Amino acid sequence: MIAELGHFALILSLFCAALQMAAGWKSRKDGMDAWLLVARRAAVFQCATITTAFAALIYAFVVSDFSLALVVNNSHTLKPLLYKIAGTWGNHEGSMVLWVLILALFGALSLRQAMPNTMRAMLLTVQGMQGVGILAFILFTSNPFARLNPAPADGMDLNPLLQDPGLAFHPPLLYLGYVGFSIVFSFACAGLLTNAINRDWAALVRPWVLAAWSGLSAGIALGSWWAYYELGWGGFWFWDPVENASLMPWLCGTALLHSIIITRHRGALPRWSVLLALLAYTFSLLGTFLVRSGVLTSVHAFATDPSRGLFILGLLAVFAGGGFLLYALRAPDLKSDAGFKPVSRESALVLNNLILTAMAATILVGTLYPMILSSLNAGQISVGPPFFNATILPLAVPLILLMGVGPFLAWKKADLMAIRGQLITASAITAVIVGLIIAIQTETSFIVLGGFALGLWAIVTTLADTWAYRAKLTLSGWGMRLAHIGLGVAVIGIVGTTLWKIETAQILKPGEHLTAGRWTITLDSVDAGFGPNYSTIMAHVTARAGNTSIALSPERRYYPVGGMATTEAAIRTSLRDDIYVVLGQQDTIDQSGGQGNGWIVRATTHPLVALIWGGFAMIAAGGLCALFGQRRKDKGGS
């Protein structure tokens, strides 16, 4: 009964989305208020019906309704409740229902904003069009309520790698970003259709940009943290194609955030703002295509069905292609309200946008080029970390340097001599701190020092700017500066853990030890046990450094239902470093002429890696502060 209700709710939601699209288009002309009311109500009903469908799907997972193929393929009676719920979106079909739920929710929330009727009509039309496309994709290619008859007695379980708190919350946050850019896209199209890309338009769209960017920032950071501790390799970013698919819209969204500020306050860069809105959404759809089309193999990928990929490719062509066609037709009419000189804060932000979009374009080429060659039978190549590190780093250096200078520049026209003293002071403080690092760590390389100097430059200049304007800062201003400091903190963490990491692997018997950096790891014992839906082999080790002694328990788990094994690293985190211990397979070793059973133990020290997560937490928190600060200002608060 619940499954039938959910399926009917999806069908009804498709009808509401189509009605919203048609009524919105009908109400674009003056005197059509009745049709606009229909479109508004259709948006609310669409949100209600898709919420009903999603609730029905969650219920089916919680009660283990194995008459649904989706529940059979992604759940099991022994699975903990959290992962039963997370199983709702830990698959292709359920994640698409979550996608359209956020789409409908954002559309309904936009009704609370005050805007001209013509703008609202076009906004509802474009949102309805997207709802029709995604709901049709779900119902015709990815029905989450497909039945099995007869129903099996139990399910096949969720991928063990996804049975983790990080992956339970990572997709919803990521989708807040991905789908959040859909309403930004709708605003961009609505503004172009109504010739209303101006300061008022920028004020309307900025909260949605902040919400999407903050959600995507948190989602990327949580996914990176999950990969670090769950996959057992100890890295935080592998330049996997699906990782890249989330980074590209984030880069464009970051550029859009800066551009929209100028459009809102100065009336400048309207073309940039619209173009970046279209790009951020296009990259979000491209990420959806990569994850679900079967064109790549990744631990992050959901589906391998080419027919679904073709459907999404069609949606990408219609939505993104239509948006860029509209931009090509209307962009020449977009005029800037204000000019500015080459040396100004506006110019710095334009250069900022160019660098960020160049980064996104570079990642796009590196991600798609191997796939294009393979599809043309032109050979197989691998584009991995060496390519991206060599191409992205030269762009990141001027970006961070510019980020430190930009806030000191005046709007419209700046005088470099007037800010010379501030820049010299910030440079001197950065140099002093780098000198202290040299004194403490005498074997530090030039690359490490350069990376630390960049991170410190971002922090010091932001603190100086904060101090200069401390009496005038709003919550939005504090949020922007918190995000900039967070980026500097993350840069230091990335440099420290990448260049100072020390890894050691040995075959150990109980009582033996290995050394990784300042840590000594002793294998105490190895035990077997059972979890809720898995068996485990757990090592008990003691990690010692100076007067510090920590007990850690790395595991190797086996999930019998799915026949999969996972590695569960044991990690002790501190600001100075992480000690990261992984239990490998049992091996036979020769010791003193005899045979004995030992275990492969790998220990890695990750200096300053906690700063990466802390930095990105500050970035996401800064976005939220700016968002709530904007809401307070819009309501007339201080």
XYZ file of C-alpha atoms in Angstrom:
638
model
C 0.000 0.000 0.000
C 2.834 2.403 0.901
C 4.630 1.603 -2.361
C 1.489 2.312 -4.385
C 1.049 5.594 -2.515
C 4.658 6.590 -3.254
C 4.373 5.699 -6.934
C 1.094 7.596 -7.264
C 2.673 10.583 -5.498
C 5.487 10.604 -8.090
C 2.969 10.580 -10.936
C 0.973 13.352 -9.292
C 4.172 15.324 -8.767
C 4.945 15.052 -12.484
C 1.476 16.402 -13.246
C 2.003 19.298 -10.799
C 5.388 20.134 -12.348
C 3.847 20.179 -15.842
C 0.980 22.357 -14.604
C 3.446 24.705 -12.890
C 5.455 25.021 -16.110
C 2.412 25.638 -18.312
C 0.645 28.016 -15.907
C 3.857 29.930 -15.266
C 4.412 30.448 -18.984
C 0.760 31.451 -19.449
C 1.044 34.062 -16.676
C 4.095 35.805 -18.146
C 1.922 38.613 -19.518
C 0.201 41.307 -17.478
C -3.360 40.586 -16.400
C -2.788 36.847 -15.985
C -2.701 36.797 -12.185
C -5.115 33.849 -12.032
C -2.662 31.682 -13.973
C 0.184 32.838 -11.726
C -1.845 31.706 -8.710
C -2.279 28.308 -10.367
C 1.492 28.065 -10.924
C 2.204 28.997 -7.308
C -0.211 26.386 -5.986
C 1.151 23.769 -8.352
C 4.648 24.426 -6.959
C 3.381 23.895 -3.408
C 1.499 20.717 -4.350
C 4.509 19.406 -6.219
C 6.616 19.850 -3.085
C 3.956 18.088 -0.990
C 3.592 15.132 -3.360
C 7.316 14.517 -3.800
C 7.744 14.760 -0.017
C 5.071 12.068 0.308
C 6.886 9.855 -2.201
C 10.213 10.282 -0.411
C 8.628 9.564 2.989
C 7.058 6.406 1.549
C 10.456 5.296 0.261
C 12.094 5.872 3.648
C 9.314 3.891 5.316
C 9.848 1.003 2.907
C 13.534 0.878 3.847
C 12.893 1.165 7.594
C 10.354 -1.708 7.651
C 12.422 -3.753 5.149
C 9.710 -4.017 2.512
C 11.402 -6.545 0.252
C 8.585 -6.461 -2.263
C 10.420 -3.390 -3.647
C 13.411 -4.202 -5.839
C 15.206 -1.086 -4.603
C 14.987 -2.189 -0.958
C 16.119 -5.713 -1.855
C 19.180 -4.401 -3.702
C 20.206 -1.886 -1.025
C 19.102 -3.130 2.384
C 19.029 -6.068 4.761
C 17.120 -6.883 7.949
C 20.307 -6.886 10.044
C 21.459 -3.468 8.872
C 21.445 -0.719 11.573
C 18.550 1.751 11.379
C 20.745 4.703 10.343
C 21.984 2.818 7.308
C 18.506 1.602 6.448
C 17.445 5.238 6.244
C 20.635 6.240 4.412
C 19.995 3.380 1.990
C 17.092 5.454 0.695
C 19.505 7.780 -1.084
C 22.555 5.471 -1.202
C 21.533 4.294 -4.672
C 20.631 5.725 -8.060
C 16.825 5.663 -7.879
C 16.474 6.934 -4.323
C 19.080 9.645 -4.803
C 17.140 10.978 -7.793
C 13.995 11.215 -5.639
C 16.067 13.194 -3.126
C 17.262 15.370 -6.028
C 13.760 16.283 -7.175
C 12.612 16.720 -3.561
C 15.235 19.441 -3.015
C 14.326 20.944 -6.397
C 10.646 21.152 -5.424
C 11.445 22.386 -1.904
C 13.610 25.227 -3.201
C 10.930 26.132 -5.707
C 8.299 26.309 -2.981
C 10.577 28.340 -0.704
C 11.176 30.853 -3.501
C 7.489 31.773 -3.226
C 8.336 33.542 0.031
C 10.530 36.051 -1.805
C 9.025 39.302 -3.000
C 9.659 39.804 -6.712
C 7.881 41.170 -9.810
C 5.138 38.914 -11.155
C 6.858 38.538 -14.511
C 10.047 37.348 -12.806
C 8.112 34.898 -10.643
C 6.207 33.575 -13.646
C 9.404 32.802 -15.545
C 11.084 31.398 -12.442
C 8.193 28.971 -11.872
C 8.197 28.047 -15.548
C 11.869 27.081 -15.598
C 11.637 25.290 -12.248
C 8.595 23.384 -13.498
C 10.437 22.424 -16.675
C 13.287 20.978 -14.644
C 10.820 19.100 -12.440
C 9.145 17.573 -15.505
C 12.487 16.420 -16.893
C 13.799 14.828 -13.681
C 10.466 13.240 -12.729
C 10.074 11.795 -16.222
C 13.597 10.393 -15.912
C 12.669 8.754 -12.589
C 9.333 7.312 -13.694
C 10.433 6.028 -17.105
C 13.987 4.816 -16.407
C 14.513 4.647 -12.623
C 11.257 3.823 -10.844
C 12.101 3.421 -7.125
C 8.803 1.642 -6.457
C 9.283 -1.227 -8.928
C 7.866 -4.449 -7.451
C 9.261 -7.962 -7.146
C 6.874 -10.937 -7.202
C 7.479 -13.073 -5.292
C 9.285 -10.949 -2.715
C 12.532 -12.466 -1.360
C 12.911 -13.195 2.337
C 15.820 -10.760 2.753
C 17.815 -8.153 0.915
C 21.264 -7.990 -0.660
C 22.501 -5.239 1.697
C 23.902 -1.781 0.962
C 27.441 -1.428 -0.323
C 29.542 -1.764 2.874
C 31.595 1.299 1.922
C 28.406 3.339 2.183
C 27.500 1.982 5.625
C 29.198 4.837 7.380
C 27.941 8.022 9.092
C 29.955 10.183 6.702
C 28.219 8.695 3.672
C 24.845 8.853 5.416
C 25.009 12.670 5.466
C 27.343 13.382 2.543
C 24.803 12.955 -0.324
C 22.086 15.233 1.131
C 24.628 18.019 1.661
C 26.100 17.508 -1.787
C 22.647 17.620 -3.345
C 21.856 20.857 -1.544
C 24.698 22.253 -3.614
C 23.985 20.483 -6.885
C 20.245 21.119 -6.834
C 20.662 24.513 -5.215
C 22.306 25.686 -8.402
C 19.171 24.619 -10.292
C 17.185 27.499 -8.804
C 20.119 29.815 -9.502
C 19.857 28.623 -13.115
C 16.103 29.333 -13.044
C 16.735 32.861 -11.781
C 19.325 33.380 -14.515
C 16.898 32.253 -17.235
C 14.046 34.259 -15.697
C 16.222 37.372 -15.560
C 17.247 36.941 -19.187
C 13.665 36.327 -20.337
C 12.405 39.439 -18.534
C 15.456 41.644 -19.260
C 15.875 42.144 -15.520
C 19.525 41.276 -14.806
C 20.195 44.143 -12.414
C 20.880 44.904 -8.774
C 17.444 43.710 -7.660
C 17.951 40.423 -9.512
C 21.337 39.955 -7.829
C 19.754 40.560 -4.402
C 17.133 37.889 -5.149
C 19.572 35.234 -6.331
C 22.415 35.784 -3.830
C 20.819 33.846 -0.910
C 20.356 30.812 -3.175
C 23.942 31.005 -4.357
C 25.115 31.123 -0.736
C 22.887 28.179 0.273
C 24.014 26.043 -2.678
C 27.686 26.935 -2.271
C 27.650 26.275 1.494
C 25.949 22.915 1.036
C 28.351 21.902 -1.713
C 31.348 23.016 0.388
C 30.179 20.897 3.332
C 29.342 17.959 1.070
C 32.744 17.970 -0.637
C 34.561 18.239 2.701
C 32.516 15.406 4.226
C 33.112 13.213 1.172
C 36.827 13.920 1.330
C 36.913 13.089 5.047
C 35.015 9.829 4.375
C 37.484 8.823 1.657
C 40.342 9.567 4.060
C 39.217 7.356 6.916
C 37.018 4.757 5.202
C 38.812 3.684 2.029
C 42.026 2.850 3.887
C 44.449 4.656 1.559
C 44.811 7.705 3.795
C 44.458 10.388 1.138
C 41.966 13.240 1.117
C 41.675 13.820 -2.652
C 42.461 11.456 -5.527
C 41.276 13.565 -8.490
C 38.717 10.854 -9.163
C 36.337 11.906 -12.005
C 33.380 11.991 -9.623
C 35.348 14.080 -7.143
C 36.183 16.420 -9.998
C 32.502 16.561 -10.952
C 31.710 18.133 -7.574
C 34.706 20.462 -7.610
C 33.866 22.096 -10.965
C 30.492 23.578 -9.903
C 32.077 24.604 -6.593
C 34.751 26.612 -8.418
C 32.154 28.274 -10.651
C 29.924 28.866 -7.620
C 32.838 30.532 -5.807
C 33.382 32.833 -8.774
C 29.632 33.517 -8.928
C 29.564 34.493 -5.248
C 32.165 37.174 -5.867
C 30.600 38.354 -9.113
C 27.096 38.622 -7.662
C 28.413 40.931 -4.943
C 29.565 43.417 -7.579
C 26.314 43.158 -9.512
C 24.287 43.713 -6.345
C 26.262 46.627 -4.896
C 27.675 48.276 -8.005
C 25.437 47.137 -10.857
C 28.550 45.885 -12.675
C 29.431 42.513 -14.260
C 25.859 41.398 -15.057
C 27.070 39.232 -17.944
C 29.637 37.523 -15.733
C 27.046 36.791 -13.052
C 24.588 35.193 -15.470
C 27.291 33.222 -17.287
C 28.668 31.818 -14.027
C 25.158 30.873 -12.875
C 24.684 28.902 -16.101
C 28.121 27.279 -15.782
C 27.616 26.208 -12.158
C 24.339 24.496 -13.059
C 25.802 22.907 -16.203
C 28.645 21.385 -14.219
C 26.129 20.081 -11.679
C 24.205 18.303 -14.427
C 27.458 17.047 -15.923
C 28.338 15.514 -12.558
C 24.966 13.761 -12.530
C 25.689 12.369 -15.999
C 29.148 11.095 -15.008
C 27.894 9.362 -11.860
C 24.907 7.658 -13.479
C 25.785 7.010 -17.113
C 28.250 4.139 -16.800
C 30.981 6.052 -18.666
C 33.342 5.658 -15.715
C 34.113 3.278 -12.893
C 34.357 4.882 -9.462
C 33.599 4.029 -5.864
C 31.344 7.104 -5.974
C 29.400 6.053 -9.088
C 25.749 4.993 -8.741
C 24.766 3.354 -11.993
C 26.163 1.710 -15.113
C 23.126 1.905 -17.413
C 23.934 3.717 -20.693
C 20.230 4.315 -21.431
C 19.964 6.391 -18.283
C 23.084 8.248 -19.311
C 21.540 9.122 -22.671
C 18.420 10.448 -20.938
C 20.508 12.667 -18.644
C 22.597 13.773 -21.619
C 19.354 14.828 -23.295
C 18.343 16.809 -20.213
C 21.785 18.420 -20.180
C 21.388 19.400 -23.823
C 17.899 20.837 -23.297
C 18.446 22.688 -20.030
C 22.058 23.850 -20.306
C 21.902 24.236 -24.078
C 18.708 26.255 -23.815
C 20.213 28.427 -21.091
C 23.338 29.227 -23.115
C 21.279 29.878 -26.252
C 19.168 32.328 -24.278
C 22.343 33.918 -22.936
C 23.742 34.290 -26.455
C 20.569 36.049 -27.560
C 20.121 38.343 -24.546
C 23.652 38.977 -23.250
C 24.365 41.828 -25.711
C 21.510 43.763 -24.117
C 22.958 43.473 -20.601
C 24.487 46.785 -19.589
C 26.647 47.604 -16.602
C 25.493 50.427 -14.344
C 29.021 51.302 -13.284
C 32.460 51.409 -14.844
C 35.752 50.757 -13.081
C 39.444 51.224 -13.641
C 42.021 48.447 -14.210
C 43.288 48.909 -10.656
C 40.188 48.441 -8.502
C 38.411 45.867 -6.409
C 36.136 45.076 -9.376
C 39.142 44.297 -11.569
C 40.594 42.055 -8.872
C 37.331 40.137 -8.691
C 37.179 39.805 -12.481
C 40.689 38.333 -12.444
C 39.552 36.091 -9.589
C 36.683 34.874 -11.795
C 39.005 34.218 -14.729
C 41.338 32.095 -12.613
C 38.515 30.080 -11.029
C 36.860 29.386 -14.373
C 40.248 28.460 -15.853
C 40.638 25.939 -13.026
C 37.207 24.481 -13.757
C 38.000 24.292 -17.487
C 41.311 22.551 -16.794
C 39.625 19.970 -14.581
C 36.920 19.481 -17.225
C 39.517 18.722 -19.908
C 41.472 16.362 -17.658
C 38.307 14.525 -16.645
C 36.642 14.134 -20.043
C 39.636 13.730 -22.358
C 40.356 10.068 -21.464
C 36.647 9.221 -21.834
C 36.437 10.917 -25.221
C 39.517 9.061 -26.486
C 38.117 5.765 -25.257
C 34.716 6.350 -26.865
C 36.441 7.097 -30.208
C 38.616 3.955 -29.914
C 41.625 6.254 -30.089
C 43.484 4.604 -27.230
C 43.478 4.472 -23.456
C 45.199 7.071 -21.312
C 45.074 7.836 -17.623
C 44.893 11.420 -16.382
C 45.510 11.460 -12.655
C 47.029 13.491 -9.824
C 50.297 14.416 -11.623
C 48.390 16.243 -14.375
C 45.993 18.047 -12.050
C 48.680 18.976 -9.537
C 50.878 20.375 -12.313
C 48.078 22.427 -13.891
C 45.983 23.549 -10.924
C 48.838 24.623 -8.622
C 50.136 27.391 -10.946
C 46.605 28.808 -11.013
C 46.077 28.496 -7.253
C 49.152 30.571 -6.372
C 48.056 33.840 -8.034
C 44.485 33.220 -6.892
C 45.497 33.161 -3.220
C 47.862 36.104 -3.626
C 45.064 38.083 -5.248
C 42.653 37.051 -2.510
C 44.917 38.787 -0.006
C 45.263 42.003 -2.018
C 41.684 42.401 -3.287
C 39.944 43.406 -0.030
C 42.351 46.332 0.447
C 41.516 47.816 -2.954
C 38.884 50.515 -3.280
C 35.827 50.130 -5.467
C 35.873 51.700 -8.948
C 39.403 53.099 -8.705
C 42.162 52.153 -6.273
C 45.480 53.729 -5.359
C 48.177 51.090 -4.820
C 50.365 53.562 -2.955
C 47.578 54.116 -0.424
C 47.552 50.448 0.574
C 51.310 49.928 0.352
C 51.759 50.096 4.101
C 49.058 47.493 4.780
C 50.514 45.078 2.236
C 54.052 45.533 3.559
C 52.873 44.881 7.123
C 50.982 41.736 6.082
C 54.001 40.518 4.100
C 56.318 41.146 7.050
C 54.089 39.225 9.475
C 53.880 36.324 7.004
C 57.665 36.347 6.580
C 58.226 36.334 10.357
C 55.979 33.299 10.825
C 57.686 31.474 7.945
C 61.031 32.301 9.593
C 59.840 30.721 12.826
C 58.872 27.582 10.895
C 62.387 27.446 9.437
C 63.870 27.788 12.911
C 61.694 24.976 14.296
C 61.858 22.656 11.270
C 65.310 23.102 9.753
C 64.823 20.450 7.030
C 61.762 22.127 5.534
C 61.842 22.366 1.746
C 61.228 25.464 -0.347
C 57.937 24.001 -1.604
C 56.650 23.529 1.943
C 57.664 27.043 2.910
C 56.035 28.459 -0.202
C 52.784 26.600 0.536
C 52.778 27.715 4.155
C 53.482 31.288 3.074
C 50.454 31.221 0.757
C 48.148 29.917 3.484
C 49.513 32.386 6.016
C 49.192 35.239 3.517
C 45.479 34.456 3.119
C 44.994 34.359 6.899
C 47.079 37.432 7.786
C 45.613 39.684 5.079
C 42.081 38.646 5.985
C 42.702 39.344 9.664
C 44.162 42.748 8.774
C 41.133 43.551 6.621
C 38.826 42.378 9.420
C 40.573 44.607 11.937
C 40.359 47.622 9.646
C 36.585 47.263 9.144
C 35.664 45.610 12.457
C 33.251 48.378 13.487
C 31.298 48.221 10.216
C 31.130 44.473 9.628
C 27.755 42.782 9.279
C 27.191 39.066 9.808
C 27.619 38.625 6.046
C 30.961 40.423 6.208
C 32.148 38.233 9.052
C 31.067 35.162 7.108
C 33.068 36.160 4.030
C 36.183 36.697 6.106
C 35.706 33.428 7.994
C 35.570 31.587 4.660
C 38.777 33.295 3.470
C 40.586 32.373 6.691
C 39.278 28.828 6.354
C 40.797 28.561 2.883
C 44.165 29.674 4.256
C 43.937 27.110 7.067
C 43.036 24.367 4.572
C 45.989 25.296 2.332
C 48.390 24.886 5.252
C 46.850 21.505 6.076
C 47.076 20.328 2.457
C 50.720 21.349 2.153
C 51.677 19.838 5.510
C 50.071 16.441 5.034
C 51.067 16.123 1.364
C 54.763 16.902 1.774
C 55.478 15.709 5.333
C 53.548 12.441 5.322
C 55.536 9.392 6.474
C 54.272 5.854 5.753
C 55.650 2.532 6.983
C 54.372 -1.020 6.392
C 55.697 -4.186 8.023
C 54.662 -7.732 8.848
C 54.259 -7.870 12.630
C 53.600 -10.572 15.186
C 52.050 -9.672 18.580
C 54.633 -7.809 20.638
C 56.526 -6.438 17.640
C 56.504 -2.825 16.497
C 57.198 -0.449 13.649
C 58.021 3.261 13.473
C 56.256 5.948 11.426
C 57.660 9.421 12.004
C 57.521 10.240 15.713
C 55.133 7.356 16.423
C 55.997 3.799 17.454
C 53.228 1.283 16.757
C 53.159 -1.988 18.741
C 50.872 -4.851 17.728
C 49.382 -6.197 20.973
C 46.893 -8.803 19.747
C 44.464 -9.745 16.961
C 40.921 -10.936 17.709
C 37.921 -12.109 15.706
C 34.379 -10.923 16.367
C 30.995 -10.031 14.912
C 29.091 -6.818 14.235
C 25.381 -6.318 13.438
C 25.746 -7.541 9.848
C 29.426 -8.375 9.465
C 32.285 -10.402 10.903
C 35.498 -8.663 11.872
C 39.155 -9.251 12.537
C 40.340 -6.531 14.895
C 43.906 -5.692 15.821
C 44.736 -4.033 19.125
C 47.745 -1.766 18.802
C 49.420 0.814 21.005
C 50.731 4.024 19.451
C 53.411 5.846 21.443
C 55.058 9.223 20.895
C 56.994 10.743 23.791
C 54.748 10.599 26.862
C 51.631 9.943 24.784
C 50.241 6.401 24.595
C 47.079 5.662 22.578
C 45.173 2.390 22.119
C 43.898 1.893 18.572
C 41.866 -0.889 16.948
C 42.032 -1.149 13.144
C 39.719 -3.735 11.581
C 39.105 -5.872 8.528
C 35.369 -6.450 8.101
C 33.560 -8.990 5.962
C 29.905 -8.526 4.979
C 28.606 -12.027 4.103
C 25.377 -10.909 2.405
C 27.126 -8.905 -0.279
C 30.364 -10.887 -0.093
C 32.420 -7.710 0.349
C 35.329 -6.871 2.639
C 36.293 -3.444 3.948
C 39.242 -1.954 5.761
C 38.480 0.188 8.818
C 41.442 2.396 9.675
C 42.137 3.397 13.278
C 43.017 7.072 13.555
C 44.175 9.272 16.390
C 43.662 12.917 15.426
C 45.382 16.003 16.807
C 46.261 19.440 15.471
C 49.893 18.381 15.105
C 49.314 15.160 13.161
C 47.164 12.073 12.692
C 48.499 8.608 13.325
C 46.686 6.364 10.849
C 46.882 2.583 11.291
C 45.539 -0.035 8.863
C 45.415 -3.801 9.371
C 46.302 -5.765 6.250
C 46.104 -9.430 5.462
C 47.632 -12.210 7.491
C 50.936 -13.400 6.119
C 53.517 -16.068 6.825
C 56.952 -14.863 7.820
C 60.259 -16.563 8.372
C 61.791 -15.717 11.723
C 64.937 -17.343 13.119
C 64.628 -20.270 10.717
C 60.997 -21.018 11.665
C 57.591 -20.183 10.275
C 55.123 -17.953 12.085
C 51.929 -16.111 11.297
C 52.136 -12.334 11.147
C 49.923 -9.482 10.038
C 50.651 -6.701 7.598
C 50.355 -3.428 9.530
C 50.583 -0.063 7.793
C 51.065 3.118 9.833
C 51.115 6.644 8.445
C 51.625 10.011 10.076
C 49.644 12.830 8.461
C 50.992 16.153 9.782
C 48.427 18.985 10.002
C 45.731 17.008 8.161
C 43.110 18.115 10.716
C 43.554 21.655 9.387
C 42.011 20.543 6.092
C 38.730 19.525 7.727
C 38.831 22.505 10.075
C 39.478 24.878 7.189
C 36.600 23.558 5.115
C 34.313 23.638 8.147
C 35.179 27.340 8.448
C 34.484 27.829 4.721
C 31.031 26.237 4.968
C 30.281 28.086 8.219
C 31.329 31.340 6.586
C 28.860 30.731 3.783
C 26.073 30.077 6.286
C 26.936 33.241 8.229
C 26.751 35.241 5.019
C 23.432 33.583 4.168
C 21.796 34.335 7.515
C 23.319 37.794 7.551
C 21.705 38.440 4.182
C 18.340 37.221 5.476
C 18.547 39.540 8.469
C 19.360 42.484 6.216
C 16.501 41.652 3.841
C 14.122 41.602 6.814
C 15.378 44.976 7.993
C 17.604 43.734 10.775
C 21.070 45.011 11.556
